[in-house]
Short mmCIF file of C-alpha atoms in Angstrom, two decimals:
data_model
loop_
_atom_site.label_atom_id
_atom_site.label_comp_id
_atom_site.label_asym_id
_atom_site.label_seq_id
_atom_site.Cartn_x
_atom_site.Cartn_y
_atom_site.Cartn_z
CA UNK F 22 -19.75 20.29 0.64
CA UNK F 23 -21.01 17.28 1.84
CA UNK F 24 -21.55 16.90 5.66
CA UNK F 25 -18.52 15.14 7.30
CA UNK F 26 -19.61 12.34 10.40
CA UNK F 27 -18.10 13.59 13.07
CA UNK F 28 -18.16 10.11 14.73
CA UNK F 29 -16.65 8.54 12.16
CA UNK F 30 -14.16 11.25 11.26
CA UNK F 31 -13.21 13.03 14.36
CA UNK F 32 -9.64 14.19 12.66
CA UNK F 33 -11.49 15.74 9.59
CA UNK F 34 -14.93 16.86 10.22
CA UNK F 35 -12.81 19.69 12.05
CA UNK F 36 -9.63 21.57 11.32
CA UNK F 37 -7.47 21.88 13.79
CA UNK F 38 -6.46 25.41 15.53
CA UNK F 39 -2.95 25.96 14.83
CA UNK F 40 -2.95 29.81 13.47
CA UNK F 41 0.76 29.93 14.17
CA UNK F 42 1.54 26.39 12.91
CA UNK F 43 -0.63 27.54 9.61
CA UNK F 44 1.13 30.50 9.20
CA UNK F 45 4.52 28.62 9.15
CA UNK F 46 3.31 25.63 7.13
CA UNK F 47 2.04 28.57 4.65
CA UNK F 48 5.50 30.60 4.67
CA UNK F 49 6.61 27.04 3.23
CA UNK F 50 4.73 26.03 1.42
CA UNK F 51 5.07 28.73 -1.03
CA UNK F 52 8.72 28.89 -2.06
CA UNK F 53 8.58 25.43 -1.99
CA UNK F 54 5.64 24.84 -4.94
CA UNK F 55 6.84 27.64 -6.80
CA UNK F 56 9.82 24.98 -7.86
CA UNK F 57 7.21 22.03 -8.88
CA UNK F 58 5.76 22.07 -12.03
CA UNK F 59 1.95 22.28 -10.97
CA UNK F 60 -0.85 25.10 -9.99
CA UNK F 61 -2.29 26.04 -6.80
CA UNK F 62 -5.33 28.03 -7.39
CA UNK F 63 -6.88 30.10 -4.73
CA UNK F 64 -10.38 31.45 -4.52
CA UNK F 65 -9.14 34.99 -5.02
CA UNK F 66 -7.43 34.42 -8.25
CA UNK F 67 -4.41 34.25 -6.92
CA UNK F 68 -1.80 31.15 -8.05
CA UNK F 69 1.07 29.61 -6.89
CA UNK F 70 3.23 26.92 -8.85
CA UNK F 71 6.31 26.48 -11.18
CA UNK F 72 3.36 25.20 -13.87
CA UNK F 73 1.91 26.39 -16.82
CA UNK F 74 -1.41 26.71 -18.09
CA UNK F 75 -1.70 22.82 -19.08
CA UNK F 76 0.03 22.03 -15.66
CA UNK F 77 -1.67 20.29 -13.50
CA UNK F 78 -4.10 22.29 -11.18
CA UNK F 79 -4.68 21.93 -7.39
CA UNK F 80 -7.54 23.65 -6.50
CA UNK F 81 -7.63 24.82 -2.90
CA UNK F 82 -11.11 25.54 -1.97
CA UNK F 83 -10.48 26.46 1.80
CA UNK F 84 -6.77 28.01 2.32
CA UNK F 85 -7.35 28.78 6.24
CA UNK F 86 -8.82 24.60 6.75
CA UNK F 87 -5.76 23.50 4.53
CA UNK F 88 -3.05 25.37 6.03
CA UNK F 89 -3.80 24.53 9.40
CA UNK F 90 -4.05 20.67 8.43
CA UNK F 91 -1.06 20.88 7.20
CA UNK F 92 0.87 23.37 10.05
CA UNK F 93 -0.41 20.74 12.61
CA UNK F 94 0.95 17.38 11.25
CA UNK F 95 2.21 17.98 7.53
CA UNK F 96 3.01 14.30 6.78
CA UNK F 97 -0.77 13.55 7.34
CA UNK F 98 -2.83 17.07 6.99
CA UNK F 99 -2.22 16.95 3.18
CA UNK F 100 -4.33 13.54 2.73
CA UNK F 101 -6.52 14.54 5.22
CA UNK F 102 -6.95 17.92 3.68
CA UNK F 103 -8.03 16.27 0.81
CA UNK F 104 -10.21 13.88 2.47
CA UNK F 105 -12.53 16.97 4.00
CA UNK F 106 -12.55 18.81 0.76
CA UNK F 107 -10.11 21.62 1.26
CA UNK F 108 -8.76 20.91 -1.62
CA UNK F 109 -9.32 18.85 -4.95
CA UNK F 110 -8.01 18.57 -8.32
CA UNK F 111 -9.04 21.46 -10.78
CA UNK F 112 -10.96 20.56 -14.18
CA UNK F 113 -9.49 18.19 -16.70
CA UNK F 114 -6.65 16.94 -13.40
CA UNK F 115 -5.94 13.92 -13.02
CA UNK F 116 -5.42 13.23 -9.08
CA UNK F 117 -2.16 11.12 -9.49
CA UNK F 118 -1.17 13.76 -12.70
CA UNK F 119 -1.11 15.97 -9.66
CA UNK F 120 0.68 13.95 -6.90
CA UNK F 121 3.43 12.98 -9.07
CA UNK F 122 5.54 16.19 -9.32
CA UNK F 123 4.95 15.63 -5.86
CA UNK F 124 6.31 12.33 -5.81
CA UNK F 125 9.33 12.86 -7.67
CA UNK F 126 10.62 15.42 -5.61
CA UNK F 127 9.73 13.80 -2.08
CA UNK F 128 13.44 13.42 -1.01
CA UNK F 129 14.25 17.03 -1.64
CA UNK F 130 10.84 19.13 -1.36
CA UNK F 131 11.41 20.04 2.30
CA UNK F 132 14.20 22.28 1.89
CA UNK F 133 17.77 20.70 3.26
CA UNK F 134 17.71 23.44 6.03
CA UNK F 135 14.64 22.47 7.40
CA UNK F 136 15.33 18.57 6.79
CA UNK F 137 17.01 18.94 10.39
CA UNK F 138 14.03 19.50 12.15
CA UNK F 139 12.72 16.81 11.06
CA UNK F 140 12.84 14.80 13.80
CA UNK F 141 10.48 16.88 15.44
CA UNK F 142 7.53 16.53 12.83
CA UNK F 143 7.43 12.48 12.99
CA UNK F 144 5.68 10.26 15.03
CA UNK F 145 6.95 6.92 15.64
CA UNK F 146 4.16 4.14 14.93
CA UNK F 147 1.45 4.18 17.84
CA UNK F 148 2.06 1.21 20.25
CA UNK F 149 -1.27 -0.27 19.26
CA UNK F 150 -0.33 -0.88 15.85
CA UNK F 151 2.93 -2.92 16.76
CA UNK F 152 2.77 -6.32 14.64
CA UNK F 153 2.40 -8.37 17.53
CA UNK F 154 0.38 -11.71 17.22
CA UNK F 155 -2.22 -9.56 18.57
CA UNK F 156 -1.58 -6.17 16.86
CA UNK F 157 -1.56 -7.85 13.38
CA UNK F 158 -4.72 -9.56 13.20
CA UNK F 159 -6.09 -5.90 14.50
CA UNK F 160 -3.97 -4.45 11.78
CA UNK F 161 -5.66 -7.10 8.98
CA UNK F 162 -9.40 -6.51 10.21
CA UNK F 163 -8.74 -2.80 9.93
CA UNK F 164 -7.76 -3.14 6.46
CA UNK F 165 -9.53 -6.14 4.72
CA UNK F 166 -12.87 -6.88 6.76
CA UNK F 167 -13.95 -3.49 5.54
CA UNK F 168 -16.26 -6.01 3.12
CA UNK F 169 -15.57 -8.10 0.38
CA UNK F 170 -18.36 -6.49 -1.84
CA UNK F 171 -15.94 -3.48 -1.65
CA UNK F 172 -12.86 -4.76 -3.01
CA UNK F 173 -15.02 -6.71 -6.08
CA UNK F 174 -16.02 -3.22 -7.27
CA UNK F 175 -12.66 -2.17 -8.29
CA UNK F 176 -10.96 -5.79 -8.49
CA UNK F 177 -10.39 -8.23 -11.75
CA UNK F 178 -12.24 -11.33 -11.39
CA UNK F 179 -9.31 -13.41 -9.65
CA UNK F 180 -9.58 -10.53 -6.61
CA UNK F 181 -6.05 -9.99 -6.77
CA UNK F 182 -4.80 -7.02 -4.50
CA UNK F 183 -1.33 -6.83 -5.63
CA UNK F 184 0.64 -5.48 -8.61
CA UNK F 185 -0.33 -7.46 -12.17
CA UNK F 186 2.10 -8.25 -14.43
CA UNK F 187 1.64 -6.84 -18.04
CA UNK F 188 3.10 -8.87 -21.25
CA UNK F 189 1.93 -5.55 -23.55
CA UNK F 190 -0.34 -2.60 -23.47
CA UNK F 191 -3.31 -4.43 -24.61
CA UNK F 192 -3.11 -7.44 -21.87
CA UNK F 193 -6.45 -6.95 -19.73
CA UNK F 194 -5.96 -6.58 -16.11
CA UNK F 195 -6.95 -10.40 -15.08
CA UNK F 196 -4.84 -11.82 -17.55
CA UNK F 197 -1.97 -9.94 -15.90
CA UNK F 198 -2.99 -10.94 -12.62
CA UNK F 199 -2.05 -14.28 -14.10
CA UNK F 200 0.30 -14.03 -15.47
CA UNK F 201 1.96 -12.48 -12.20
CA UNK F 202 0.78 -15.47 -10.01
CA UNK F 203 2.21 -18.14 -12.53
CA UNK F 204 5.72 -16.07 -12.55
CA UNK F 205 5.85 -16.45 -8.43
CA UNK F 206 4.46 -20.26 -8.88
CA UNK F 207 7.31 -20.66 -11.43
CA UNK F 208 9.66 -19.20 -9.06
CA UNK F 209 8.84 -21.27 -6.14
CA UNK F 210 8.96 -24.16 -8.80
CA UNK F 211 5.56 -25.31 -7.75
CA UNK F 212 4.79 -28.34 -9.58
CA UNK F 213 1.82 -31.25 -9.16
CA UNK F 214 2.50 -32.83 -5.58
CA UNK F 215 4.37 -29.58 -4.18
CA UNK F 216 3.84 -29.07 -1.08
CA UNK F 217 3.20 -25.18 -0.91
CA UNK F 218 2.53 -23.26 1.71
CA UNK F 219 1.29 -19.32 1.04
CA UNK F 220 1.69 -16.93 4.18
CA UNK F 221 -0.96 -14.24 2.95
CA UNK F 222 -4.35 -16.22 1.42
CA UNK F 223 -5.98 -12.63 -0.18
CA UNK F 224 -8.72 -14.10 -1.74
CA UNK F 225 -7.51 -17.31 -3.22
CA UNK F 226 -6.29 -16.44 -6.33
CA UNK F 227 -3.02 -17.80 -6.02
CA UNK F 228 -4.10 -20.90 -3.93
CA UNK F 229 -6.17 -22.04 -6.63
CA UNK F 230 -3.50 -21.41 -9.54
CA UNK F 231 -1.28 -23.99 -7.41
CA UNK F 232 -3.68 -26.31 -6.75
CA UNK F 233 -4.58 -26.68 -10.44
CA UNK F 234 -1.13 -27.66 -10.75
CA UNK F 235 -1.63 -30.67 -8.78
CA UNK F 236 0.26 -28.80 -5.12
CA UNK F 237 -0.72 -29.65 -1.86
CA UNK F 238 -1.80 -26.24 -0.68
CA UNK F 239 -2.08 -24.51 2.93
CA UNK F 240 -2.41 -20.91 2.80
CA UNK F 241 -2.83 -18.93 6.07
CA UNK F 242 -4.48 -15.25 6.82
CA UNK F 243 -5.84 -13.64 9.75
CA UNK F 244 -8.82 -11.89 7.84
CA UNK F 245 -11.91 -13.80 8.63
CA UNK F 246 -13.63 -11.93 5.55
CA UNK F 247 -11.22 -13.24 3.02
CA UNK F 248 -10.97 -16.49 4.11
CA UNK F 249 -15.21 -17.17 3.96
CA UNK F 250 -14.80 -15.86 0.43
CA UNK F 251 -11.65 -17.75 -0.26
CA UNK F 252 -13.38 -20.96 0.95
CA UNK F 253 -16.12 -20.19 -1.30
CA UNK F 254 -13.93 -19.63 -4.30
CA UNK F 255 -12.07 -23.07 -3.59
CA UNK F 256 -15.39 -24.72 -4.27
CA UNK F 257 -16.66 -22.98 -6.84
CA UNK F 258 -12.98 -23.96 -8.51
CA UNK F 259 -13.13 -27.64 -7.71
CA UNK F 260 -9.83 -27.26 -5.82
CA UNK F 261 -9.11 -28.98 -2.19
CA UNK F 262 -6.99 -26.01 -0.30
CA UNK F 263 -6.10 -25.84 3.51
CA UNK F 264 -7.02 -22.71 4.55
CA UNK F 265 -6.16 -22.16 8.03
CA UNK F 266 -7.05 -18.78 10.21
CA UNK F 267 -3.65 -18.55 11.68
CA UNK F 268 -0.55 -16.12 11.98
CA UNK F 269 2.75 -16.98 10.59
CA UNK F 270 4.21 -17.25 13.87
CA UNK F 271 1.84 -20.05 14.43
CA UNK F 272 2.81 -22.50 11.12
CA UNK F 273 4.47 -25.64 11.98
CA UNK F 274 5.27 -28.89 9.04
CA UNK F 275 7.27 -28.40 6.16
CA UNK F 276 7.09 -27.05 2.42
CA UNK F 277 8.64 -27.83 -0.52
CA UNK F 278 8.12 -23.72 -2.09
CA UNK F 279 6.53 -21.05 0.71
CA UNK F 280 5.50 -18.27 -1.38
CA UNK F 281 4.02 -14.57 -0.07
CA UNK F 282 2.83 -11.77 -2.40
CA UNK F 283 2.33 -8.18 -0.85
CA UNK F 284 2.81 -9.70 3.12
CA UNK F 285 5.74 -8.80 4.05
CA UNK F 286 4.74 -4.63 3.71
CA UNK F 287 2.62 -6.09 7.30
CA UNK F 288 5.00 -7.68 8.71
CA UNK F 289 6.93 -4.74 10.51
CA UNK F 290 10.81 -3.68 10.86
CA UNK F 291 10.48 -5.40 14.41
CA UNK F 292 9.40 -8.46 13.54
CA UNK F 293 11.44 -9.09 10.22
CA UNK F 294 13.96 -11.25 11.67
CA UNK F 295 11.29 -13.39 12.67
CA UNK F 296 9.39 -13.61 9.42
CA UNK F 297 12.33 -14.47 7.72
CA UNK F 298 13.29 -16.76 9.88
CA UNK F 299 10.02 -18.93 10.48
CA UNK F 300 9.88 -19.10 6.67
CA UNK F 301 13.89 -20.78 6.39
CA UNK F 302 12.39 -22.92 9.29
CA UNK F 303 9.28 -24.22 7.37
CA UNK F 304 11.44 -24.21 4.06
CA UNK F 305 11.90 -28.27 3.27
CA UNK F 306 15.82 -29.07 2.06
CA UNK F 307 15.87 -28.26 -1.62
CA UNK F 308 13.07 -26.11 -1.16
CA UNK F 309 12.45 -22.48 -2.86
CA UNK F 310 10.94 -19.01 -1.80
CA UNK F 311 9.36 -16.66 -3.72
CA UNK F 312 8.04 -13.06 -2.75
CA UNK F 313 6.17 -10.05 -3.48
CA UNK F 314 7.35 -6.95 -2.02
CA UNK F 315 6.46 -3.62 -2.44
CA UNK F 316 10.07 -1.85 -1.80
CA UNK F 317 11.68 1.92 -1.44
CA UNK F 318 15.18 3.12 -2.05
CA UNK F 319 17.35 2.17 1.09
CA UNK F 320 17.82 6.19 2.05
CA UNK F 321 14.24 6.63 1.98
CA UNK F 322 13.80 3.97 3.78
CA UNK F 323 16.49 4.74 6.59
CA UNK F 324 14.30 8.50 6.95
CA UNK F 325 11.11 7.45 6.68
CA UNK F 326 11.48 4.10 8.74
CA UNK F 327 10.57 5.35 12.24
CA UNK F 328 8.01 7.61 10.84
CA UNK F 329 3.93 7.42 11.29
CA UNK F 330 2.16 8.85 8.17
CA UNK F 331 -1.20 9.10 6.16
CA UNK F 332 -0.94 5.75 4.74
CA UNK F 333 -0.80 4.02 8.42
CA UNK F 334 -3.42 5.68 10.34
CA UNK F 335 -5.72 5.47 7.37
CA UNK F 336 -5.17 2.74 4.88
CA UNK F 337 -2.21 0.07 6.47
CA UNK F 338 -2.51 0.51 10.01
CA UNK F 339 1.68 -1.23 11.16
CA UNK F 340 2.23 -0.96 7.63
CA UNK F 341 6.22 -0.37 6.91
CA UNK F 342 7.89 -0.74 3.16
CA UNK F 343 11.30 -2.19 3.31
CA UNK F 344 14.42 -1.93 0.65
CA UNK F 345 15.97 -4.37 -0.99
CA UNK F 346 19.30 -3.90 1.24
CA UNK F 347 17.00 -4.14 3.83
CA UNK F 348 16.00 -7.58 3.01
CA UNK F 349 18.83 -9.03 1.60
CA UNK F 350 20.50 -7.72 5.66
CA UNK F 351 17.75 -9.38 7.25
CA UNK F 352 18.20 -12.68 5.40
CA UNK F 353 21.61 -12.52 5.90
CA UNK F 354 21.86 -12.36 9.63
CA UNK F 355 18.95 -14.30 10.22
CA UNK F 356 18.54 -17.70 8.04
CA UNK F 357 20.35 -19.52 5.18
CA UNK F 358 18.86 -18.02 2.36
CA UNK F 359 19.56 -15.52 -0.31
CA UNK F 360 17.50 -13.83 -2.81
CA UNK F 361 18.47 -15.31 -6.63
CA UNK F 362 16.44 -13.86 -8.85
CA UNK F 363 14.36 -10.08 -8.60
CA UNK F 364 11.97 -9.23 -11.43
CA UNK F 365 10.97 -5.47 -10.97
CA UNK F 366 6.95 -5.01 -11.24
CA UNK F 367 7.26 -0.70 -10.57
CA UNK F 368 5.49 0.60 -13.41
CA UNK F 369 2.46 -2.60 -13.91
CA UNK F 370 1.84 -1.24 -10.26
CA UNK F 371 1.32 2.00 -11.73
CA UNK F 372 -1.15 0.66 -13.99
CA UNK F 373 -3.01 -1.85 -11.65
CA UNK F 374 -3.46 1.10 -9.22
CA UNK F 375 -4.49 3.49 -12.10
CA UNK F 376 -7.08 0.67 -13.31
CA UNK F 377 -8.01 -0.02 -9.95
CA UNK F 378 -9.33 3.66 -9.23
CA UNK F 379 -11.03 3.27 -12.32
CA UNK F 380 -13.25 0.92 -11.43
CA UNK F 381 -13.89 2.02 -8.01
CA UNK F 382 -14.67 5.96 -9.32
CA UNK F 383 -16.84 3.74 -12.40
CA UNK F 384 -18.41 1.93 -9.75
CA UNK F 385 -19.00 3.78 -6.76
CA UNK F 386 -22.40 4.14 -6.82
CA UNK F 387 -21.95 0.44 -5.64
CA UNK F 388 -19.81 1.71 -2.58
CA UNK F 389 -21.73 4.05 -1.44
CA UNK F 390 -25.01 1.64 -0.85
CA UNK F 391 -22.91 -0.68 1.19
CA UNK F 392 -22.55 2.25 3.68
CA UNK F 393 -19.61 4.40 2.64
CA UNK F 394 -19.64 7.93 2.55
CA UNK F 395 -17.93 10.59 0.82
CA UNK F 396 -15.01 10.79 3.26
CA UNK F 397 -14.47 7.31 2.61
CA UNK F 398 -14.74 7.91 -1.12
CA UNK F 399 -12.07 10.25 -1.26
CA UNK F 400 -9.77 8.91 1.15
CA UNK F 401 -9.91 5.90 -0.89
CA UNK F 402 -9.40 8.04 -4.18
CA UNK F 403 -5.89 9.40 -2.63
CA UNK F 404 -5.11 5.74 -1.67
CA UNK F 405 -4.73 5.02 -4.72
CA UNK F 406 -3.38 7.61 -6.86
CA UNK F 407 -1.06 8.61 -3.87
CA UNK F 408 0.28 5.08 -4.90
CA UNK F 409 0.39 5.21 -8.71
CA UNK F 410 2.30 8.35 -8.16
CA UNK F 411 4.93 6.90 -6.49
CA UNK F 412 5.19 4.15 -8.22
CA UNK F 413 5.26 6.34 -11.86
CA UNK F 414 8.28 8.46 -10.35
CA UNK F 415 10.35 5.08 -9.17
CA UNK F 416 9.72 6.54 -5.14
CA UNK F 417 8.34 2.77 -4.65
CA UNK F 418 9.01 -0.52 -6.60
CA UNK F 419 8.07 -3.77 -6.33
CA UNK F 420 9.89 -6.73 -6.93
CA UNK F 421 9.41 -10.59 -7.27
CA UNK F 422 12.47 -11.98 -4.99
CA UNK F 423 12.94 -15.85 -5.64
CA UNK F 424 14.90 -17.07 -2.86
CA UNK F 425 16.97 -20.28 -1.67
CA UNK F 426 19.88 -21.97 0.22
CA UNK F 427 22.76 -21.23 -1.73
CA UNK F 428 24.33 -24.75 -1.16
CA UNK F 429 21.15 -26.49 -2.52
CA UNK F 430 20.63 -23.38 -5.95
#
């Protein structure tokens, strides 16, 4: 195995020392795999698992590591288990093939007895990560000023880190990007000398689509790294964009269509009133909305809400995933508008993210130069198809909303 930094990876260059939490997290672990259709393979030839032969395999390489990952914090050990090697996919396994027996069963895995104590296995989001003006611009850096070069190695050409929109099985992956932006331009009927405002910038893709239509655009993000690449791409485009290093507290004027893809997943539960609200406030009479949103069922929501996992102390630090009841509520009791349209992306997400860890495994080599180690490689790895699993099995969705004021629809 390779040598984990233990600088850079305090959590995971050493297993914890839980033998009694290990023990327990082993008593259930057991009983509970032996209803999901996979393998787990041990060194000693022993297997657990509802699968057959061609199920897929989890190989676990270090039982007494992995166990006590997962007795001391089982919503994160599991990633992090993976992330130090403990265990790994066996031959010819696919790691989302894996995950998604996983994924389909998430509601119901824990068994219903021991859903009670779940109150005492979650952590509530760590006060630094809070969405404040402050907190979110830490939360962006965390995320997206790990380096441009990184996302281009597993990127299309328009850099678009959000779902793609697929018109058929042979559509390439930029052509869906596309074809995703034009649908949320379309929505937001942005039109030559619309004045568009985008709360989100990524790296320009969807500024420059509305600026070839002749809009006035501003688009706003608090990641320093994407905007000097953004600003670059403007050029390199011919397009004149306002790009402004700003939060979306901080907006003032007013917009004829205010669109967001993949934002509002940063925004956090606290601070959705406020989102919501700022954008009806910006939002010009006659104007439209549209958004990207990565959603969840409203139950899962509801449990998983006040809950700190693997996904926000390692990939979306303040990250939270709202439902659709969730935002329709929040609009409701907190501006004029209502969603009037919602175009369900789920399973193109399942295929960006799958084409996505493509390139990145295709091109790692690329990765690794820039600095990143292994650790990094495979945390990144069950990013990914931790995502595609969920959104294969329906756990997550995303949607295009279109929004308005239902006096001027």
């Amino acid at each position: 195995m390779t040598d984990i930094a233990t600088t850079r990876w305090p959590g995971i260059a050493r297993a914890p020392r839980t033998p009694l939490k290990a023990r327990v997290a082993k008593a259930i672990l057991k009983p509970t795999v032996n209803h999901v259709p996979v393998r787990l393979t041990f060194a000693n030839g022993s297997t657990w698992g509802a699968g057959g032969a061609d199920s897929p395999e989890m190989r676990v390489v270090r039982p007494k590591s992995f166990f006590a990952r997962l007795g001391a914090d089982t919503k994160i050990g599991f990633g992090e288990a993976y992330m130090a090697g403990d265990w790994t996919t066996g031959t010819g396994t696919d790691l989302a093939d894996l995950l998604e027996p996983f994924a389909a069963r998430m509601a119901t895995i824990v068994p219903v007895p021991l859903q009670r104590f779940r109150v005492f296995v979650d952590k509530k989001l760590p006060h630094h990560q809070r969405n404040s003006v402050k907190g979110s611009r830490k939360n962006i850096e965390a995320h997206y000023d790990l380096s441009n070069d990184l996302f281009a190695q597993f990127l299309d050409p328009t850099m678009s880190y959000s779902s793609a929109w697929f018109e058929s099985p042979e559509q390439d992956l930029e052509a869906a990007q596309l074809r995703k932006i034009d649908a949320i331009l379309d929505d937001a009927n942005v039109t030559a000398g619309t004045r568009v405002l985008e709360i989100g910038s990524g790296w320009g893709a969807l500024a420059i689509r509305a600026a070839q239509r002749g809009a006035t655009v501003t688009t706003i993000t608090l990641s320093s790294e994407q905007a000097a690449l953004a600003r670059q791409r403007f050029v390199e485009a011919g397009v004149d964009v306002d790009l402004q290093l700003v939060d979306y507290r901080e907006v003032t004027g007013e917009y004829d269509a205010i669109v967001s893809v993949e934002m509002i997943e940063a925004v956090g539960e606290e601070y959705w009133a406020t989102y919501f609200a700022k954008i009806d406030q910006l939002l010009a009479p006659g104007g439209r909305v549209a958004i990207q949103a990565i959603t969840m069922d409203h139950h899962r929501y509801l449990a998983t809400r006040n809950s700190y996992g693997w996904i926000q102390k390692y990939i979306f630090p303040g990250g939270l995933i709202p439902s659709l009841d969730a935002i329709d509520q929040t609009l409701g009791d907190y501006t004029g508008l209502t969603v009037t349209n919602r175009r369900s992306l789920g399973q193109d997400y399942a295929r960006t993210l799958h084409e996505w860890r493509d390139r990145f495994t295709t091109n790692w080599e690329a990765v690794r130069v820039q600095g990143f180690d292994e650790t990094f490689r495979r945390m990144w790895e069950f990013y990914l198809a931790y995502c595609e699993a969920g959104f294969r099995t329906g756990y997550l969705d995303v949607y295009q909303l279109a929004m308005g004021r239902p006096t001027e629809v």
